[in-house]
Amino acid sequence: MNINDQQVPLFRRGYRLQWEPTQDCHVILYPEGMAKLNESATAILQLVDGKRPLAALIAELNARFPDAGGVDEDVKTFFIQAVEQKWIIFRELA
């Protein structure tokens, strides 16, 4: 799968990010169950609003974590996996 910096990530219908106190972590809730998220996945998915393109999310994460030395490829890899897991879809920037 190839994703473009100007495409907009959004949660698939029926999927949402939520803090789950019993799991003591953020999770993706979906009709068939839930998936626990680590801190990195949570930091990325908290920025998904269905309005901003991938480039804007990456820029914000690079600003938030300057010591990481650039998160561009890691974020893109994460989103490819999120699409494969069916959590996220991409649409073209309007």
Coordinates of C-alpha atoms in Angstrom, one line a residue:
M1 CA 0.0 0.0 0.0
N2 CA 1.2 3.5 -0.8
I3 CA 0.0 6.5 1.1
N4 CA 0.4 10.1 0.1
D5 CA 1.2 12.9 2.5
Q6 CA -1.8 14.9 1.3
Q7 CA -4.3 12.1 2.0
V8 CA -6.4 12.5 5.2
P9 CA -6.5 9.6 7.7
L10 CA -9.8 8.9 9.5
F11 CA -11.3 6.2 11.6
R12 CA -13.4 3.6 9.8
R13 CA -17.1 3.7 10.5
G14 CA -17.7 1.9 13.9
Y15 CA -14.1 2.3 15.0
R16 CA -13.0 4.8 17.7
L17 CA -10.1 5.6 20.0
Q18 CA -11.0 5.5 23.7
W19 CA -9.3 5.4 27.1
E20 CA -10.2 2.1 28.8
P21 CA -9.7 2.3 32.6
T22 CA -10.0 -1.5 33.0
Q23 CA -7.1 -2.0 30.5
D24 CA -5.2 1.1 31.9
C25 CA -4.5 2.2 28.3
H26 CA -6.1 3.6 25.2
V27 CA -7.8 1.1 22.9
I28 CA -9.4 1.0 19.5
L29 CA -13.0 -0.1 19.9
Y30 CA -14.7 -1.7 17.0
P31 CA -17.8 -3.9 16.5
E32 CA -15.8 -7.2 16.8
G33 CA -13.9 -6.2 19.9
M34 CA -10.9 -3.9 20.8
A35 CA -7.2 -3.6 20.4
K36 CA -4.9 -2.3 23.1
L37 CA -2.5 0.5 22.0
N38 CA 0.9 1.4 23.2
E39 CA 1.9 5.0 23.8
S40 CA 3.3 5.6 20.3
A41 CA 0.1 4.4 18.6
T42 CA -2.0 6.5 21.0
A43 CA 0.1 9.6 20.3
I44 CA -0.4 9.1 16.5
L45 CA -4.1 8.2 16.6
Q46 CA -5.1 11.0 19.0
L47 CA -4.2 13.4 16.1
V48 CA -6.6 11.7 13.6
D49 CA -9.5 14.0 13.2
G50 CA -10.6 13.3 9.6
K51 CA -9.7 16.8 8.5
R52 CA -5.9 17.2 8.5
P53 CA -3.6 15.5 6.0
L54 CA -1.0 13.0 6.9
A55 CA 1.7 15.7 6.4
A56 CA 0.2 17.8 9.1
L57 CA 0.1 15.0 11.6
I58 CA 3.7 14.1 10.9
A59 CA 4.8 17.7 11.3
E60 CA 3.0 17.9 14.7
L61 CA 4.6 14.7 15.9
N62 CA 8.0 15.8 14.7
A63 CA 7.5 19.1 16.7
R64 CA 6.2 17.2 19.8
F65 CA 9.1 14.7 19.7
P66 CA 12.2 16.5 18.4
D67 CA 14.6 14.1 20.1
A68 CA 13.2 11.2 17.9
G69 CA 15.1 12.6 14.9
G70 CA 12.2 12.5 12.5
V71 CA 9.2 10.2 12.8
D72 CA 8.0 10.4 9.1
E73 CA 8.7 6.8 8.1
D74 CA 7.6 5.3 11.4
V75 CA 4.3 7.1 11.2
K76 CA 3.7 6.1 7.6
T77 CA 4.5 2.5 8.5
F78 CA 2.1 2.7 11.4
F79 CA -0.7 4.0 9.2
I80 CA -0.1 1.2 6.7
Q81 CA -0.5 -1.3 9.5
A82 CA -3.6 0.6 10.8
V83 CA -5.1 0.3 7.3
E84 CA -4.3 -3.4 7.1
Q85 CA -6.0 -3.8 10.6
K86 CA -9.0 -1.9 9.1
W87 CA -8.9 0.8 11.8
I88 CA -8.1 3.6 9.4
I89 CA -9.0 4.7 5.9
F90 CA -7.6 7.5 3.8
R91 CA -9.5 10.0 1.7
E92 CA -8.1 12.6 -0.7
L93 CA -7.7 16.1 0.7
A94 CA -10.8 18.1 -0.4

